[in-house]
PDB file of C-alpha atoms in Angstrom:
ATOM      1  CA  MET A1443     -43.502 -42.172  31.231  1.00 49.00           C
ATOM      2  CA  ARG A1444     -46.801 -41.789  28.931  1.00 57.00           C
ATOM      3  CA  ILE A1445     -44.841 -41.623  26.651  1.00 65.00           C
ATOM      4  CA  GLU A1446     -44.283 -43.952  23.234  1.00 73.00           C
ATOM      5  CA  GLU A1447     -40.828 -45.673  23.990  1.00 83.00           C
ATOM      6  CA  LEU A1448     -39.323 -45.984  19.925  1.00 87.00           C
ATOM      7  CA  LYS A1449     -39.175 -49.565  18.838  1.00 88.00           C
ATOM      8  CA  PHE A1450     -35.932 -50.783  16.956  1.00 87.00           C
ATOM      9  CA  GLU A1451     -35.361 -54.089  14.933  1.00 87.00           C
ATOM     10  CA  GLN A1452     -32.527 -54.814  16.212  1.00 89.00           C
ATOM     11  CA  LYS A1453     -32.482 -56.649  19.741  1.00 91.00           C
ATOM     12  CA  ALA A1454     -28.864 -55.025  20.959  1.00 92.00           C
ATOM     13  CA  SER A1455     -30.550 -51.476  19.847  1.00 91.00           C
ATOM     14  CA  GLN A1456     -33.294 -51.809  21.342  1.00 93.00           C
ATOM     15  CA  ARG A1457     -31.714 -52.362  24.785  1.00 94.00           C
ATOM     16  CA  ILE A1458     -29.028 -49.444  24.469  1.00 93.00           C
ATOM     17  CA  TYR A1459     -31.918 -47.032  23.600  1.00 94.00           C
ATOM     18  CA  ASN A1460     -34.253 -48.400  26.446  1.00 94.00           C
ATOM     19  CA  ASP A1461     -31.001 -48.161  28.790  1.00 95.00           C
ATOM     20  CA  TYR A1462     -30.111 -44.823  27.907  1.00 95.00           C
ATOM     21  CA  MET A1463     -33.954 -43.518  28.429  1.00 94.00           C
ATOM     22  CA  ARG A1464     -33.861 -44.902  31.864  1.00 95.00           C
ATOM     23  CA  ARG A1465     -30.513 -42.859  32.763  1.00 95.00           C
ATOM     24  CA  ILE A1466     -32.627 -40.192  31.251  1.00 95.00           C
ATOM     25  CA  ILE A1467     -35.803 -41.056  34.018  1.00 94.00           C
ATOM     26  CA  LYS A1468     -33.466 -41.620  37.129  1.00 94.00           C
ATOM     27  CA  ALA A1469     -31.571 -38.364  36.194  1.00 91.00           C
ATOM     28  CA  THR A1470     -34.431 -36.763  35.991  1.00 92.00           C
ATOM     29  CA  ALA A1471     -36.111 -38.680  38.848  1.00 90.00           C
ATOM     30  CA  SER A1472     -36.306 -35.456  41.516  1.00 84.00           C
ATOM     31  CA  LEU A1473     -38.384 -33.113  38.940  1.00 86.00           C
ATOM     32  CA  SER A1474     -41.969 -32.643  38.541  1.00 85.00           C
ATOM     33  CA  LYS A1475     -43.834 -34.911  36.553  1.00 89.00           C
ATOM     34  CA  ASN A1476     -44.697 -32.532  33.328  1.00 89.00           C
ATOM     35  CA  ASN A1477     -40.689 -31.514  33.561  1.00 88.00           C
ATOM     36  CA  GLN A1478     -39.745 -35.200  33.372  1.00 91.00           C
ATOM     37  CA  GLU A1479     -41.833 -35.588  30.371  1.00 92.00           C
ATOM     38  CA  ASP A1480     -40.477 -32.724  28.524  1.00 91.00           C
ATOM     39  CA  ILE A1481     -37.166 -33.467  29.072  1.00 92.00           C
ATOM     40  CA  TYR A1482     -37.959 -37.132  28.004  1.00 93.00           C
ATOM     41  CA  MET A1483     -39.474 -36.088  24.947  1.00 93.00           C
ATOM     42  CA  GLU A1484     -36.719 -34.001  23.935  1.00 93.00           C
ATOM     43  CA  PHE A1485     -33.869 -36.581  23.524  1.00 94.00           C
ATOM     44  CA  ASN A1486     -36.289 -39.347  22.281  1.00 93.00           C
ATOM     45  CA  SER A1487     -36.853 -37.149  19.449  1.00 93.00           C
ATOM     46  CA  HIS A1488     -32.991 -36.328  18.928  1.00 92.00           C
ATOM     47  CA  ILE A1489     -32.701 -39.818  19.037  1.00 93.00           C
ATOM     48  CA  PHE A1490     -35.398 -40.528  16.101  1.00 91.00           C
ATOM     49  CA  GLU A1491     -34.352 -38.077  14.247  1.00 92.00           C
ATOM     50  CA  ALA A1492     -30.746 -38.742  13.593  1.00 90.00           C
ATOM     51  CA  VAL A1493     -31.254 -42.612  13.684  1.00 87.00           C
ATOM     52  CA  GLN A1494     -33.729 -41.597  10.364  1.00 88.00           C
ATOM     53  CA  HIS A1495     -31.489 -39.101   9.115  1.00 87.00           C
ATOM     54  CA  ASN A1496     -29.074 -42.048   9.078  1.00 82.00           C
ATOM     55  CA  LYS A1497     -30.628 -44.945   7.443  1.00 78.00           C
ATOM     56  CA  GLU A1498     -27.566 -45.621   5.458  1.00 77.00           C
ATOM     57  CA  LYS A1499     -25.434 -46.477   8.350  1.00 80.00           C
ATOM     58  CA  ASN A1500     -25.814 -49.363  10.591  1.00 86.00           C
ATOM     59  CA  GLU A1501     -29.143 -49.045  13.363  1.00 87.00           C
ATOM     60  CA  ILE A1502     -26.886 -49.678  16.035  1.00 90.00           C
ATOM     61  CA  ASP A1503     -23.987 -47.333  14.661  1.00 90.00           C
ATOM     62  CA  ALA A1504     -26.535 -44.767  14.117  1.00 89.00           C
ATOM     63  CA  LEU A1505     -27.557 -45.173  17.430  1.00 91.00           C
ATOM     64  CA  LEU A1506     -24.551 -44.913  19.473  1.00 92.00           C
ATOM     65  CA  ASP A1507     -23.350 -42.071  17.703  1.00 92.00           C
ATOM     66  CA  ILE A1508     -26.627 -39.849  19.009  1.00 92.00           C
ATOM     67  CA  THR A1509     -26.406 -41.244  22.076  1.00 93.00           C
ATOM     68  CA  GLU A1510     -22.843 -40.160  21.911  1.00 94.00           C
ATOM     69  CA  LYS A1511     -23.314 -36.843  20.854  1.00 93.00           C
ATOM     70  CA  LEU A1512     -25.780 -36.591  24.004  1.00 93.00           C
ATOM     71  CA  GLY A1513     -23.692 -37.116  26.085  1.00 93.00           C
ATOM     72  CA  ALA A1514     -23.902 -39.159  29.479  1.00 93.00           C
ATOM     73  CA  PRO A1515     -27.469 -38.521  30.837  1.00 93.00           C
ATOM     74  CA  GLU A1516     -26.006 -38.165  34.628  1.00 90.00           C
ATOM     75  CA  GLU A1517     -23.901 -35.591  33.066  1.00 89.00           C
ATOM     76  CA  VAL A1518     -25.807 -33.355  30.701  1.00 90.00           C
ATOM     77  CA  LEU A1519     -28.738 -32.949  32.813  1.00 90.00           C
ATOM     78  CA  LYS A1520     -26.681 -32.152  35.870  1.00 85.00           C
ATOM     79  CA  PRO A1521     -27.347 -28.051  35.230  1.00 81.00           C
ATOM     80  CA  LEU A1522     -30.782 -28.319  33.772  1.00 84.00           C
ATOM     81  CA  VAL A1523     -32.559 -30.387  36.823  1.00 85.00           C
ATOM     82  CA  ALA A1524     -30.561 -28.212  39.125  1.00 80.00           C
ATOM     83  CA  ASP A1525     -31.674 -25.250  37.109  1.00 79.00           C
ATOM     84  CA  LYS A1526     -35.283 -26.666  36.786  1.00 82.00           C
ATOM     85  CA  LYS A1527     -35.476 -27.564  40.333  1.00 79.00           C
ATOM     86  CA  LEU A1528     -34.672 -24.137  41.540  1.00 75.00           C
ATOM     87  CA  GLU A1529     -38.066 -22.631  39.219  1.00 77.00           C
ATOM     88  CA  GLN A1530     -39.971 -25.685  41.051  1.00 76.00           C
ATOM     89  CA  ALA A1531     -39.115 -24.168  44.615  1.00 72.00           C
ATOM     90  CA  THR A1532     -39.394 -20.871  44.002  1.00 71.00           C
ATOM     91  CA  GLN A1533     -42.204 -21.255  42.314  1.00 73.00           C
ATOM     92  CA  THR A1534     -44.098 -23.612  45.319  1.00 71.00           C
ATOM     93  CA  PHE A1535     -42.132 -22.242  48.177  1.00 68.00           C
ATOM     94  CA  ASN A1536     -42.357 -26.163  49.379  1.00 75.00           C
ATOM     95  CA  PRO A1537     -39.372 -26.207  51.747  1.00 74.00           C
ATOM     96  CA  ILE A1538     -38.226 -29.658  50.232  1.00 77.00           C
ATOM     97  CA  HIS A1539     -37.856 -28.345  46.897  1.00 74.00           C
ATOM     98  CA  VAL A1540     -36.068 -25.458  48.148  1.00 75.00           C
ATOM     99  CA  PHE A1541     -33.297 -27.732  49.622  1.00 75.00           C
ATOM    100  CA  LYS A1542     -33.049 -30.042  46.928  1.00 76.00           C
ATOM    101  CA  ALA A1543     -32.457 -27.033  44.884  1.00 74.00           C
ATOM    102  CA  LEU A1544     -29.895 -25.513  46.874  1.00 72.00           C
ATOM    103  CA  ILE A1545     -28.041 -29.145  47.038  1.00 75.00           C
ATOM    104  CA  LEU A1546     -28.188 -29.494  43.699  1.00 72.00           C
ATOM    105  CA  ASN A1547     -27.179 -25.845  42.728  1.00 71.00           C
ATOM    106  CA  PHE A1548     -24.485 -26.023  45.783  1.00 67.00           C
ATOM    107  CA  THR A1549     -21.636 -26.542  43.256  1.00 66.00           C
ATOM    108  CA  ASN A1550     -22.705 -23.395  40.783  1.00 65.00           C
ATOM    109  CA  GLY A1551     -21.266 -20.501  42.713  1.00 66.00           C
ATOM    110  CA  ILE A1552     -20.652 -19.047  45.834  1.00 73.00           C
ATOM    111  CA  SER A1553     -24.281 -17.524  46.226  1.00 70.00           C
ATOM    112  CA  TYR A1554     -25.836 -21.247  46.328  1.00 73.00           C
ATOM    113  CA  ILE A1555     -23.017 -21.852  49.683  1.00 78.00           C
ATOM    114  CA  PHE A1556     -24.644 -18.478  51.175  1.00 81.00           C
ATOM    115  CA  PHE A1557     -28.360 -19.722  50.465  1.00 77.00           C
ATOM    116  CA  PHE A1558     -27.524 -23.015  51.786  1.00 78.00           C
ATOM    117  CA  VAL A1559     -25.392 -21.704  55.468  1.00 82.00           C
ATOM    118  CA  LEU A1560     -28.544 -19.900  55.709  1.00 81.00           C
ATOM    119  CA  TYR A1561     -31.428 -22.946  55.313  1.00 81.00           C
ATOM    120  CA  LEU A1562     -29.341 -24.667  58.481  1.00 83.00           C
ATOM    121  CA  PHE A1563     -29.642 -21.579  60.022  1.00 85.00           C
ATOM    122  CA  LEU A1564     -33.686 -21.874  59.673  1.00 85.00           C
ATOM    123  CA  PHE A1565     -32.930 -25.860  60.560  1.00 86.00           C
ATOM    124  CA  GLY A1566     -31.137 -24.612  63.557  1.00 89.00           C
ATOM    125  CA  PHE A1567     -34.002 -22.376  64.543  1.00 91.00           C
ATOM    126  CA  VAL A1568     -36.091 -25.410  64.483  1.00 90.00           C
ATOM    127  CA  PHE A1569     -33.547 -27.274  66.434  1.00 93.00           C
ATOM    128  CA  LEU A1570     -33.729 -24.583  69.370  1.00 93.00           C
ATOM    129  CA  ILE A1571     -37.794 -25.020  69.455  1.00 94.00           C
ATOM    130  CA  PHE A1572     -37.666 -28.570  69.910  1.00 94.00           C
ATOM    131  CA  ALA A1573     -34.381 -27.673  72.303  1.00 93.00           C
ATOM    132  CA  LYS A1574     -36.759 -25.469  73.986  1.00 93.00           C
ATOM    133  CA  ILE A1575     -39.757 -27.482  75.132  1.00 94.00           C
ATOM    134  CA  PHE A1576     -37.252 -30.692  76.156  1.00 93.00           C
ATOM    135  CA  ASN A1577     -34.855 -27.717  78.533  1.00 91.00           C
ATOM    136  CA  PRO A1578     -36.827 -24.695  79.264  1.00 92.00           C
ATOM    137  CA  SER A1579     -34.351 -23.653  81.627  1.00 90.00           C
ATOM    138  CA  LEU A1580     -31.543 -24.467  79.555  1.00 92.00           C
ATOM    139  CA  VAL A1581     -32.177 -22.803  76.222  1.00 93.00           C
ATOM    140  CA  GLY A1582     -32.601 -19.559  75.401  1.00 92.00           C
ATOM    141  CA  LEU A1583     -31.223 -15.606  74.372  1.00 91.00           C
ATOM    142  CA  TYR A1584     -28.836 -14.707  77.181  1.00 89.00           C
ATOM    143  CA  VAL A1585     -27.048 -11.563  77.347  1.00 89.00           C
ATOM    144  CA  LYS A1586     -24.978  -9.887  79.773  1.00 85.00           C
ATOM    145  CA  LYS A1587     -26.624  -9.208  82.899  1.00 77.00           C
ATOM    146  CA  ASP A1588     -24.826  -5.334  82.553  1.00 76.00           C
ATOM    147  CA  SER A1589     -25.732  -4.451  78.726  1.00 73.00           C
ATOM    148  CA  PHE A1590     -28.179  -6.110  76.338  1.00 67.00           C
ATOM    149  CA  SER A1591     -26.127  -7.038  73.661  1.00 69.00           C
ATOM    150  CA  PRO A1592     -26.806 -10.582  72.629  1.00 68.00           C
ATOM    151  CA  PHE A1593     -24.195 -12.990  74.309  1.00 75.00           C
ATOM    152  CA  ILE A1594     -25.540 -16.820  72.614  1.00 84.00           C
ATOM    153  CA  LEU A1595     -28.644 -17.857  71.409  1.00 87.00           C
ATOM    154  CA  GLY A1596     -28.598 -21.394  72.244  1.00 88.00           C
ATOM    155  CA  MET A1597     -27.818 -23.970  75.424  1.00 90.00           C
ATOM    156  CA  LEU A1598     -26.815 -22.847  78.713  1.00 89.00           C
ATOM    157  CA  SER A1599     -25.753 -24.880  81.497  1.00 89.00           C
ATOM    158  CA  PRO A1600     -27.166 -22.950  84.838  1.00 89.00           C
ATOM    159  CA  GLU A1601     -23.197 -23.120  86.008  1.00 90.00           C
ATOM    160  CA  SER A1602     -22.181 -21.295  82.548  1.00 88.00           C
ATOM    161  CA  GLN A1603     -25.098 -18.992  82.988  1.00 84.00           C
ATOM    162  CA  PHE A1604     -23.773 -17.933  86.194  1.00 86.00           C
ATOM    163  CA  SER A1605     -20.234 -17.980  85.094  1.00 85.00           C
ATOM    164  CA  TYR A1606     -20.560 -16.035  82.282  1.00 83.00           C
ATOM    165  CA  GLN A1607     -23.098 -13.384  84.088  1.00 85.00           C
ATOM    166  CA  VAL A1608     -25.960 -13.783  81.594  1.00 88.00           C
ATOM    167  CA  THR A1609     -29.494 -13.834  81.983  1.00 87.00           C
ATOM    168  CA  GLU A1610     -31.857 -15.561  79.688  1.00 89.00           C
ATOM    169  CA  VAL A1611     -35.035 -12.252  78.261  1.00 88.00           C
ATOM    170  CA  LEU A1612     -36.413 -13.744  76.319  1.00 90.00           C
ATOM    171  CA  GLY A1613     -38.617 -16.354  78.502  1.00 90.00           C
ATOM    172  CA  ASN A1614     -41.916 -17.740  76.947  1.00 92.00           C
ATOM    173  CA  TRP A1615     -41.330 -15.400  74.122  1.00 94.00           C
ATOM    174  CA  PHE A1616     -38.964 -17.432  72.908  1.00 94.00           C
ATOM    175  CA  ILE A1617     -40.793 -20.141  70.720  1.00 95.00           C
ATOM    176  CA  PRO A1618     -43.125 -17.766  69.192  1.00 95.00           C
ATOM    177  CA  ILE A1619     -39.966 -15.256  68.258  1.00 94.00           C
ATOM    178  CA  MET A1620     -38.462 -18.791  66.776  1.00 94.00           C
ATOM    179  CA  LEU A1621     -41.389 -19.362  64.985  1.00 94.00           C
ATOM    180  CA  LEU A1622     -41.647 -16.395  63.348  1.00 94.00           C
ATOM    181  CA  SER A1623     -37.746 -16.224  62.325  1.00 90.00           C
ATOM    182  CA  ILE A1624     -38.206 -19.537  60.741  1.00 90.00           C
ATOM    183  CA  ILE A1625     -40.950 -18.063  58.965  1.00 90.00           C
ATOM    184  CA  LEU A1626     -39.379 -15.038  57.716  1.00 89.00           C
ATOM    185  CA  PHE A1627     -36.049 -16.848  57.318  1.00 85.00           C
ATOM    186  CA  TYR A1628     -37.702 -18.859  54.846  1.00 84.00           C
ATOM    187  CA  PHE A1629     -39.514 -16.738  52.885  1.00 84.00           C
ATOM    188  CA  LEU A1630     -36.118 -14.292  52.602  1.00 84.00           C
ATOM    189  CA  ILE A1631     -34.398 -17.032  51.349  1.00 81.00           C
ATOM    190  CA  THR A1632     -37.022 -17.981  48.695  1.00 79.00           C
ATOM    191  CA  LEU A1633     -37.607 -14.980  47.358  1.00 83.00           C
ATOM    192  CA  LEU A1634     -33.263 -13.908  47.281  1.00 81.00           C
ATOM    193  CA  LEU A1635     -33.623 -17.413  45.243  1.00 76.00           C
ATOM    194  CA  LYS A1636     -35.475 -16.035  42.970  1.00 77.00           C
ATOM    195  CA  PHE A1637     -33.956 -12.819  42.756  1.00 79.00           C
ATOM    196  CA  LYS A1638     -31.000 -14.837  41.827  1.00 72.00           C
ATOM    197  CA  LYS A1639     -33.195 -16.758  39.302  1.00 69.00           C
ATOM    198  CA  SER A1640     -33.785 -14.016  37.599  1.00 73.00           C
ATOM    199  CA  ILE A1641     -30.164 -12.622  37.480  1.00 69.00           C
ATOM    200  CA  ASN A1642     -29.461 -15.494  35.926  1.00 61.00           C
ATOM    201  CA  GLN A1643     -31.900 -15.904  33.448  1.00 59.00           C
ATOM    202  CA  LYS A1644     -30.921 -12.184  32.459  1.00 59.00           C
ATOM    203  CA  THR A1645     -27.761 -12.907  31.950  1.00 53.00           C
ATOM    204  CA  HIS A1646     -28.397 -15.795  29.825  1.00 48.00           C
ATOM    205  CA  LEU A1647     -30.184 -13.751  27.167  1.00 46.00           C
TER     206      LEU A1647
END
């Protein structure tokens, strides 16, 4: 952080302040540097103004009062960090940011649980690609021999294939189709998240 720290006359006050600001840094560690600094500056400003406006109070008392009003950074910043991470994910399309955003927003509504399940499907496609590479004869899209309705997407032993009377229909196209599915799923999830965020912003207006 390049932001200048506040200086206090009493050592105890300085320790309280330093500890509180460290908790803010820790709570916002997953965000971009700009977002971290914005949040840090905002809290720093609140503390500075509160202490300046309460000169008649003991320095420690004034500092404790404002930090108590601001609340524990770990709890107060949780929804803000989740929202900022979601904004970052929808802007960058970075899969790591998307995953972190979903984790942070997991408790913010059933829609995010739905997005998280979709993301698990995406990882399932990745797993199937590697499984196909190492077990090409066992992994694929299996359908009933007398119909084209999908039966299973995954791994089946030769015995199970015979028992269920299924055949693998994608062959060498399995990996390309899985790669295409990953790309489509990923952009669908990210676009839906962006749409969800725009709805959230409208409801807060």
